[in-house]
XYZ file of C-alpha atoms in Angstrom:
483
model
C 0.000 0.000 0.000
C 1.286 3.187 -1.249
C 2.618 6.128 1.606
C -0.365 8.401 0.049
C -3.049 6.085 -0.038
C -2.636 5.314 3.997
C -2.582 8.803 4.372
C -6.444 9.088 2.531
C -7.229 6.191 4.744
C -5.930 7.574 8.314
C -7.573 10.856 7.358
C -10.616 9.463 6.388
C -10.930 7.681 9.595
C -9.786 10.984 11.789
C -12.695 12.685 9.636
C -15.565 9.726 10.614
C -14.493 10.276 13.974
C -14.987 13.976 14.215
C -17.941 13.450 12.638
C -19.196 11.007 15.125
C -18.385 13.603 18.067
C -19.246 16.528 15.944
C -22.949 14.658 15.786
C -22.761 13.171 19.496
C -22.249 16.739 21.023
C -24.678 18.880 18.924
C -27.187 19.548 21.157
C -29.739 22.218 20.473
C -30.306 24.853 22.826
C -28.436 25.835 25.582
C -27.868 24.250 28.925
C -29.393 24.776 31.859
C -27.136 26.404 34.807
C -28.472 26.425 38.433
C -29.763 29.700 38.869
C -28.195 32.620 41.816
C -29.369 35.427 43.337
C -27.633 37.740 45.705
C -28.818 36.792 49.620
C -28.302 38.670 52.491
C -25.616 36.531 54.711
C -28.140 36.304 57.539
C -31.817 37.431 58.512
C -32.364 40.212 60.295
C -32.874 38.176 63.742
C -30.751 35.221 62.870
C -27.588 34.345 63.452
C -25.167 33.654 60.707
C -24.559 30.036 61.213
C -25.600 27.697 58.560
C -28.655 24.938 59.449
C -26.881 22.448 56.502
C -29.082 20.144 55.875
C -32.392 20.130 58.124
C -35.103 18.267 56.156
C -34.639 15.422 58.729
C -35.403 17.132 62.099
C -37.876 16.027 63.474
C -38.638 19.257 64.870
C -42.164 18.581 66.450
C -40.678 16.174 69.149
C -39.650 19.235 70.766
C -42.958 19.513 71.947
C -42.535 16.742 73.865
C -46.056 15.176 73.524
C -46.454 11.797 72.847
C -49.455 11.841 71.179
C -48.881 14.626 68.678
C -45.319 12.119 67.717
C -48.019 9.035 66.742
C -50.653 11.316 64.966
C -47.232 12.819 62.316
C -46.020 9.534 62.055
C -49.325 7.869 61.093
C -49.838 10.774 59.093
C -46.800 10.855 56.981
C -47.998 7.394 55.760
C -51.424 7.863 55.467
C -52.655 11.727 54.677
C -54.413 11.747 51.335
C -52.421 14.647 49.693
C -49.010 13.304 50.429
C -50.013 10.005 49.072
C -51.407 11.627 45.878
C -48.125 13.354 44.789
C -46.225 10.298 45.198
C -48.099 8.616 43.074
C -47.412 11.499 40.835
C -43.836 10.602 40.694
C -44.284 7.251 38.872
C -46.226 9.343 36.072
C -43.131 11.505 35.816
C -40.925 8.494 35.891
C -42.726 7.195 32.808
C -42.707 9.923 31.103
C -38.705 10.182 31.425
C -39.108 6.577 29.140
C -41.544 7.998 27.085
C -39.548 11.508 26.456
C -36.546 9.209 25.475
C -38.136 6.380 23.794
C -38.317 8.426 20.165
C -34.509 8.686 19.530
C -34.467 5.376 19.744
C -34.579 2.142 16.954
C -37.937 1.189 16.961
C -38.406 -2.503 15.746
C -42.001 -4.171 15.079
C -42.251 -7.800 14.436
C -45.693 -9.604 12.656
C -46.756 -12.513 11.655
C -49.801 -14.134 9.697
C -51.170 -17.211 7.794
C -54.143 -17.226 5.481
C -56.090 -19.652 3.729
C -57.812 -18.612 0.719
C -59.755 -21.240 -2.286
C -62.746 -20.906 -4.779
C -65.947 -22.291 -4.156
C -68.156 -23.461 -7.239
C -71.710 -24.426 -7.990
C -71.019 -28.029 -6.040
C -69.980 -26.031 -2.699
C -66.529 -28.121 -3.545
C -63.385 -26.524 -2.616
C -60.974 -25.460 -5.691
C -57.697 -23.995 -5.538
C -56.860 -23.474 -1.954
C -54.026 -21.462 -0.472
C -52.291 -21.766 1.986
C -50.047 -18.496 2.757
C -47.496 -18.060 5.662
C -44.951 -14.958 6.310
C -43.858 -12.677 8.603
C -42.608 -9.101 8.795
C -39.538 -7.058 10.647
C -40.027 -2.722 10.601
C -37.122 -1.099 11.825
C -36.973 2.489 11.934
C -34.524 4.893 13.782
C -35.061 8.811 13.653
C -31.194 10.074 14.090
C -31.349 12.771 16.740
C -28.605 15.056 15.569
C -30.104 18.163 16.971
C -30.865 16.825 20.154
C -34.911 16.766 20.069
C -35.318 14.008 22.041
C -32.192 14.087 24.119
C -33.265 17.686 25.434
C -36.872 16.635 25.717
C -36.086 13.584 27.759
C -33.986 16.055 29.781
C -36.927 18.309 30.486
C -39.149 14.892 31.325
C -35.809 14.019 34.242
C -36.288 17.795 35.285
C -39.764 17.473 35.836
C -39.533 13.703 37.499
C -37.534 15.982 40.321
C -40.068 18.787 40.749
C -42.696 16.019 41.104
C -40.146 15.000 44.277
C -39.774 18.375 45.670
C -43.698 18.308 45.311
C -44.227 15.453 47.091
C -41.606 16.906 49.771
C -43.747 20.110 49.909
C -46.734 18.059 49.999
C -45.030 16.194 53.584
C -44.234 19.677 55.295
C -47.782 21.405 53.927
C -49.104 18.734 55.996
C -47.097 18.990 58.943
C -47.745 22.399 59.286
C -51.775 21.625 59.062
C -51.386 18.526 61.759
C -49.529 20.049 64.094
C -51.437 23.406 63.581
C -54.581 21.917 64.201
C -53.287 19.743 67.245
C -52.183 23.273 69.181
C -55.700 24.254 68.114
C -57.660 21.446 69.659
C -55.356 21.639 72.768
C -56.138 25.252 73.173
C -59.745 24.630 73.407
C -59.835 22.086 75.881
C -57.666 24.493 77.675
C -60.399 27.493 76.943
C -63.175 24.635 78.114
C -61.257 23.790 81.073
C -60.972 27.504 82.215
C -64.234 28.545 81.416
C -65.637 25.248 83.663
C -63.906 25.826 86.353
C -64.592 30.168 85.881
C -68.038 28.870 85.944
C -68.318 26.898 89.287
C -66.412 29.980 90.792
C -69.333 32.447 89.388
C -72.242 29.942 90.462
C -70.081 30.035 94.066
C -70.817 34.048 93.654
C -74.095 33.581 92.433
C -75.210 30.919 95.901
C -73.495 33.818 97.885
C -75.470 36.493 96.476
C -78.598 34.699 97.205
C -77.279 33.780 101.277
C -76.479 37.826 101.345
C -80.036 38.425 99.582
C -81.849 36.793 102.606
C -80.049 37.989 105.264
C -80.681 41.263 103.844
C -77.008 42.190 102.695
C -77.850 42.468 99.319
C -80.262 43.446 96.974
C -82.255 42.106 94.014
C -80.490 43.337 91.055
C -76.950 42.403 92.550
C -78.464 38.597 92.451
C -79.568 39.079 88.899
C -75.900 40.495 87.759
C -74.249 37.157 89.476
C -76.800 35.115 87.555
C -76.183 36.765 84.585
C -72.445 36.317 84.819
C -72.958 32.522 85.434
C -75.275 32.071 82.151
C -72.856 34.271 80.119
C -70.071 31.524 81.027
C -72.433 28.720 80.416
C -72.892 29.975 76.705
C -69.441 30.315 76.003
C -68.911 26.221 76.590
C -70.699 24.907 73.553
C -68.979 27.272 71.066
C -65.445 26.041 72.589
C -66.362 22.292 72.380
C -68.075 22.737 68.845
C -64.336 24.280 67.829
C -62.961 21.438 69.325
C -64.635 18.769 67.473
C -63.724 20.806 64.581
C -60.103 20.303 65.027
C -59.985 17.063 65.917
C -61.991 15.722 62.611
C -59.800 17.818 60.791
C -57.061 15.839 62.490
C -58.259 12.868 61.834
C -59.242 13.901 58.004
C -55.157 14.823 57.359
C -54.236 11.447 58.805
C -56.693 9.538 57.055
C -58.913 7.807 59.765
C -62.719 7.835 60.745
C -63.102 10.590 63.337
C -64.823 8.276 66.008
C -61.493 6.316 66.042
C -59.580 9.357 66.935
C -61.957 11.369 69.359
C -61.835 9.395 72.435
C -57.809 9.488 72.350
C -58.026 13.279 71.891
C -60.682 13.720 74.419
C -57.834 12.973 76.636
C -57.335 16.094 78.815
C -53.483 16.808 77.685
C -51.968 20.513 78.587
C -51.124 22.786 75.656
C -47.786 22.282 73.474
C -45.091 24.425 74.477
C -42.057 24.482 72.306
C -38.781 23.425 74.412
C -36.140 23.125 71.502
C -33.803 25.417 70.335
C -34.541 28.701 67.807
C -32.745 27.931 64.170
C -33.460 29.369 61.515
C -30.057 29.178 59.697
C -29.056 31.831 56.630
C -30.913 32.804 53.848
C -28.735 30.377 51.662
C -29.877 27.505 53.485
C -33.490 27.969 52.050
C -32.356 27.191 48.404
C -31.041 24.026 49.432
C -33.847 23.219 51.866
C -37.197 23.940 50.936
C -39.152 21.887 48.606
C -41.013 24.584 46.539
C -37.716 26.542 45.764
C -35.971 23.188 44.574
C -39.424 22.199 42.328
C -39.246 25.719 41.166
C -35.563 25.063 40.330
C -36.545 21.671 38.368
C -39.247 23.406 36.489
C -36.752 25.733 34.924
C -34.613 23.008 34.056
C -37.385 21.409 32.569
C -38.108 24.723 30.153
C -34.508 25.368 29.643
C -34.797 21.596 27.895
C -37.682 22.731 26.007
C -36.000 25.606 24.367
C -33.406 22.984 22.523
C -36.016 20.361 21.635
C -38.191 23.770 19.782
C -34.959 24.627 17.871
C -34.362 21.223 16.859
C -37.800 21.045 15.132
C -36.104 23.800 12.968
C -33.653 21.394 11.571
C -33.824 18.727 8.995
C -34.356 14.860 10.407
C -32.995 11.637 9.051
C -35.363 8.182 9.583
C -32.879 5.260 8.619
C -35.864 2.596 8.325
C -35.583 -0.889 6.598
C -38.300 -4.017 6.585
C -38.296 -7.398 5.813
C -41.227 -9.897 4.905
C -40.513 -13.677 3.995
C -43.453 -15.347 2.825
C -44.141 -18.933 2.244
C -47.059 -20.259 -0.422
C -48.233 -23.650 -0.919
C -51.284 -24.354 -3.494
C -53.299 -27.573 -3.487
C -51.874 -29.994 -5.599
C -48.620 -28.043 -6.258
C -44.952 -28.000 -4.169
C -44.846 -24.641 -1.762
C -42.515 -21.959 -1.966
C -40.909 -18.899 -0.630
C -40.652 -15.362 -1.200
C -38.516 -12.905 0.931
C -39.563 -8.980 0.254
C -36.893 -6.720 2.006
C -36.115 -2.701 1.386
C -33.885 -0.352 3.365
C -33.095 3.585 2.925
C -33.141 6.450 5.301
C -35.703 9.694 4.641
C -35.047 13.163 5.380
C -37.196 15.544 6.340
C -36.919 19.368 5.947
C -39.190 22.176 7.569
C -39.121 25.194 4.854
C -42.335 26.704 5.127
C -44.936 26.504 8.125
C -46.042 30.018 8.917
C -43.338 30.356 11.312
C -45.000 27.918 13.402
C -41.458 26.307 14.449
C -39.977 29.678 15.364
C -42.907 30.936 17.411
C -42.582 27.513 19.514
C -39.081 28.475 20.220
C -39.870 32.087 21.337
C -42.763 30.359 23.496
C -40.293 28.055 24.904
C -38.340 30.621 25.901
C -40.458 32.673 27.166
C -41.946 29.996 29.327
C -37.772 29.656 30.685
C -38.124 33.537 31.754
C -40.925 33.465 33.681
C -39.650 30.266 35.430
C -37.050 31.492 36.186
C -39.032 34.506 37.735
C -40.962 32.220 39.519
C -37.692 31.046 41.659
C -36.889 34.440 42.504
C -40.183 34.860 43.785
C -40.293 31.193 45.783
C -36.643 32.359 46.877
C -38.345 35.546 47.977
C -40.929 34.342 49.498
C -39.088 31.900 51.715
C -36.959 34.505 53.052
C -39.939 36.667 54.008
C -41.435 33.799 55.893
C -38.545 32.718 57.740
C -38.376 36.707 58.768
C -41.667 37.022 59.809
C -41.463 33.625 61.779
C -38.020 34.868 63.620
C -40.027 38.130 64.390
C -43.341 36.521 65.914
C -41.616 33.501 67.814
C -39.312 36.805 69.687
C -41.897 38.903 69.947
C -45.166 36.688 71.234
C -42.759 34.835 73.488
C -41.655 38.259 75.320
C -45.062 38.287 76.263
C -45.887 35.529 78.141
C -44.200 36.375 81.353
C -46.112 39.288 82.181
C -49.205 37.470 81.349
C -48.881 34.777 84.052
C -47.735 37.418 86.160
C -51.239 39.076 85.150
C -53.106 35.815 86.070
C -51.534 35.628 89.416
C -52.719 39.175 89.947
C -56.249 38.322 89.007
C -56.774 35.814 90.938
C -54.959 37.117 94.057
C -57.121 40.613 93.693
C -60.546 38.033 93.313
C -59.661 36.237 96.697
C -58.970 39.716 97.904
C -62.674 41.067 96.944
C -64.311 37.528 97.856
C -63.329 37.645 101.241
C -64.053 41.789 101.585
C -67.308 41.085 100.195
C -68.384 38.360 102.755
C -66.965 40.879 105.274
C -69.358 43.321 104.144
C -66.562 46.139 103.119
C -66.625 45.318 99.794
C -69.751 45.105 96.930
C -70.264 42.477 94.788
C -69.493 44.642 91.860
C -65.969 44.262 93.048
C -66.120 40.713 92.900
C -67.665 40.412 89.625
C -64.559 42.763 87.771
C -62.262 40.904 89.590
C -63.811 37.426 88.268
C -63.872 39.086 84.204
C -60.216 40.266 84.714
C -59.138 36.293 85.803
C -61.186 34.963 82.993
C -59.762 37.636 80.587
C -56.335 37.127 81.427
C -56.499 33.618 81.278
C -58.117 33.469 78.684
C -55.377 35.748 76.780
C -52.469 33.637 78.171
C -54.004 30.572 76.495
C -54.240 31.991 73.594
C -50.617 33.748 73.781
C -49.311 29.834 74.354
C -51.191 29.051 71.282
C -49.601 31.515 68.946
C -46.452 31.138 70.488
C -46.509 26.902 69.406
C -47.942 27.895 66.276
C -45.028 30.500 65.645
C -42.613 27.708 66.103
C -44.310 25.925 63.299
C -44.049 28.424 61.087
C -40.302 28.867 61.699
C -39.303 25.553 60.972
C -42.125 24.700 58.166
C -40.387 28.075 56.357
C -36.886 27.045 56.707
C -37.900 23.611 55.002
C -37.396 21.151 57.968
C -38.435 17.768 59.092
C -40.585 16.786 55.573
C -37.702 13.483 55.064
C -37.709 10.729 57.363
C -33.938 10.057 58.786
C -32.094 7.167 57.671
C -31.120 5.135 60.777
C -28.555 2.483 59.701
C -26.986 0.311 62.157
C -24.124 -1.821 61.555
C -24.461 -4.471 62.793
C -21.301 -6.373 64.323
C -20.419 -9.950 62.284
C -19.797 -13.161 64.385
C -17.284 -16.150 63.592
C -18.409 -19.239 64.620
C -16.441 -22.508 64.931
């Protein structure tokens, strides 16, 4: 072999190489990068340690209530909603196939036998058939633009924002149970208050009468204790009706029948009070954290794909497609035979004129990408401003708890004050009747306070994104010799 006609060869085969990458790596569209946005280093009551990763914490134990642990664990299996979007994630997972499936061969086998004859005026058979084949389609669209590759990236984009769905779908939930828990607890806490409130008014009320007959008191002061004591009696109903409400909505987000849940919460149990510690990380915690931010994040990706599989639509296509079809014959009274049909070629196809259809998917495509990407900003956004408000409520409701137990004490101390003046005769029972409104008002406003305050500490760690993955516990487990 000559020196120049190895050199044709080795260039030839440096130029099918090339060729090969040239086609391997041209890709349509451009790539999708994670998106950034400048975030302050810490919030504006925060500290500027990083959280790392807290979608494990299992934050509500803090609480320290038994109960409330068995109602999120039973939930996380069993609420409706959360089951739903994992179910959506084997639709996305399919569709990841599907997205992929058409830049790849595609090959159809078939099969078939007939039997075919004339009949004549004596119904006898005459010339029958008998005819066997088969048939092999193979057809392969070469995806040198990338449609399929970039469209089969947007379908793995999406099969991760249906994850960080199902993720949001876990802590929307947690924030509802545990919500609605505080909530129930709080009203048997109102009930409880407003029972016992009551006995101390119809104590009043039995007192007035005594001082009526003995001539210490008058008529309407009797009327204005039994007033008081029906006014407490109508508040009960309303607080147990909100009660019930609660706990079927409890036992709606954990999927059970509501008569298999009352009795247990029926229970008399004091209200949650959060006894962990306050961390709420940095700002640049959030992106890795929460679940919206991270399906926004995939649902960009997913557009960004789109972009490249509407400009490869504006390129030609090549089908390489081929078939093959033996057949086999035999006629009565003659030998059978066989008969192979085969064809192979490749098709192009090129878009010239279509309205601009093509183009006008590509600037939809795109414009899809921008608002996206707007869409993060504003989930980024938006997590930051509820991780600022949380910080700000959790400081501020807690400062005010102190001084309103120290504003119960009072209450009650100035109503054992006017209850004994009042049986001494130095005191009217107008006395005692403010003094009762101002304990039942400032208990009542410290139950409440203890509500908001557990409900703030929801809030904190639903917004920085925590608790919505269960931890993976895995022991090793120590190996024995025997022998």
């Amino acid at each position: 072999m000559s020196t120049s006609l190895r050199t044709r060869i080795s260039s030839l085969r440096y130029a099918a190489s090339a060729l090969t990458l040239l086609l391997a790596g041209c890709v349509s569209g451009p790539d999708h990068v994670p998106p950034q946005m400048p975030l302050p280093a810490n919030f504006e009551e925060g500290g500027k340690k990083s959280n790392g990763h807290v979608v494990t914490a299992e934050w509500w134990t803090a609480y320290r209530d038994k109960p409330l642990d068995g109602l999120v664990t039973h939930g996380l299996r069993e609420n409706l909603d959360v089951l739903q979007a994992l179910e959506n994630i084997n639709s996305a997972s399919a569709n990841v196939t599907i997205a992929g499936a058409g830049g790849l061969p595609s090959l159809t086998v078939g099969a078939s036998h007939t039997l075919s004859g004339e009949k004549g005026r004596l119904r006898t058979t005459v010339g029958t058939t008998n005819t066997s084949g088969g048939e092999a389609s193979l057809s392969w669209l070469l995806d040198f633009f990338g449609q399929y590759r970039r469209s089969r990236e947007s379908a793995i984009a999406s099969l991760g924002a249906a994850y960080a769905t199902a993720d949001n779908a876990k802590l929307t939930f947690l924030k509802d149970l545990v919500e609605s828990y505080i909530d129930a607890r709080y009203y048997q806490e109102r009930i409880a208050l407003s029972q016992a409130n009551l006995k101390s008014r119809q104590q009043t009320y039995e007192l007035t009468q005594l001082q009526l007959r003995a001539g210490a008191a008058s008529r309407p002061d009797v009327v204005q204790a039994e007033g008081l004591v029906k006014s407490t009696k109508s508040e009960i109903p309303g607080l147990q009706q909100s009660f019930t409400e609660s706990a079927h909505h409890i036992a709606t987000l954990i999927g059970m029948p509501a008569s298999s849940l009352m009795g247990e919460l029926q229970k008399r149990a004091g209200q949650p009070v959060f006894r962990g510690d306050l961390r709420a990380g940095i700002p640049a915690d959030l992106i890795r954290n929460r679940p919206d931010i991270r399906m926004a994040e995939r649902e960009l990706a997913a557009a960004v794909a789109d972009i490249g599989a509407a400009e490869a639509q504006l390129y030609p296509s090549i089908t390489l497609s081929g078939s093959i079809s033996p057949s086999w014959v035999k006629s009565s009274g003659a030998s059978g035979g066989s008969l192979t049909s085969w064809s192979f070629g490749p098709s192009l196809n090129l878009p010239i004129f279509d309205g601009g259809t093509l183009r006008a998917n590509v600037e939809i495509e795109k414009s899809d990408a921008k608002a996206q990407y707007l869409a993060w900003k504003a989930a980024v956004l938006n997590g930051v401003e509820e991780v600022e408000n949380a910080l700000t409520a959790v400081r501020r409701d807690t400062q005010t708890l102190e001084p309103l137990r120290r504003q119960v004490q009072t209450a009650q101390e100035s109503l054992a004050l006017s209850t004994t003046s009042y049986k001494d005769g130095a005191s009217s029972l107008l006395d005692i009747l403010d003094a009762q409104r101002s304990v039942s008002d400032a208990q009542a406003s410290l139950a409440a306070t203890v509500q908001q305050v557990a409900k703030d500490y929801v809030d904190l760690y639903v917004a920085i994104g925590a608790g919505y993955l269960e931890p993976q516990h895995v022991a090793a487990k120590p190996t024995t010799k025997s022998g």
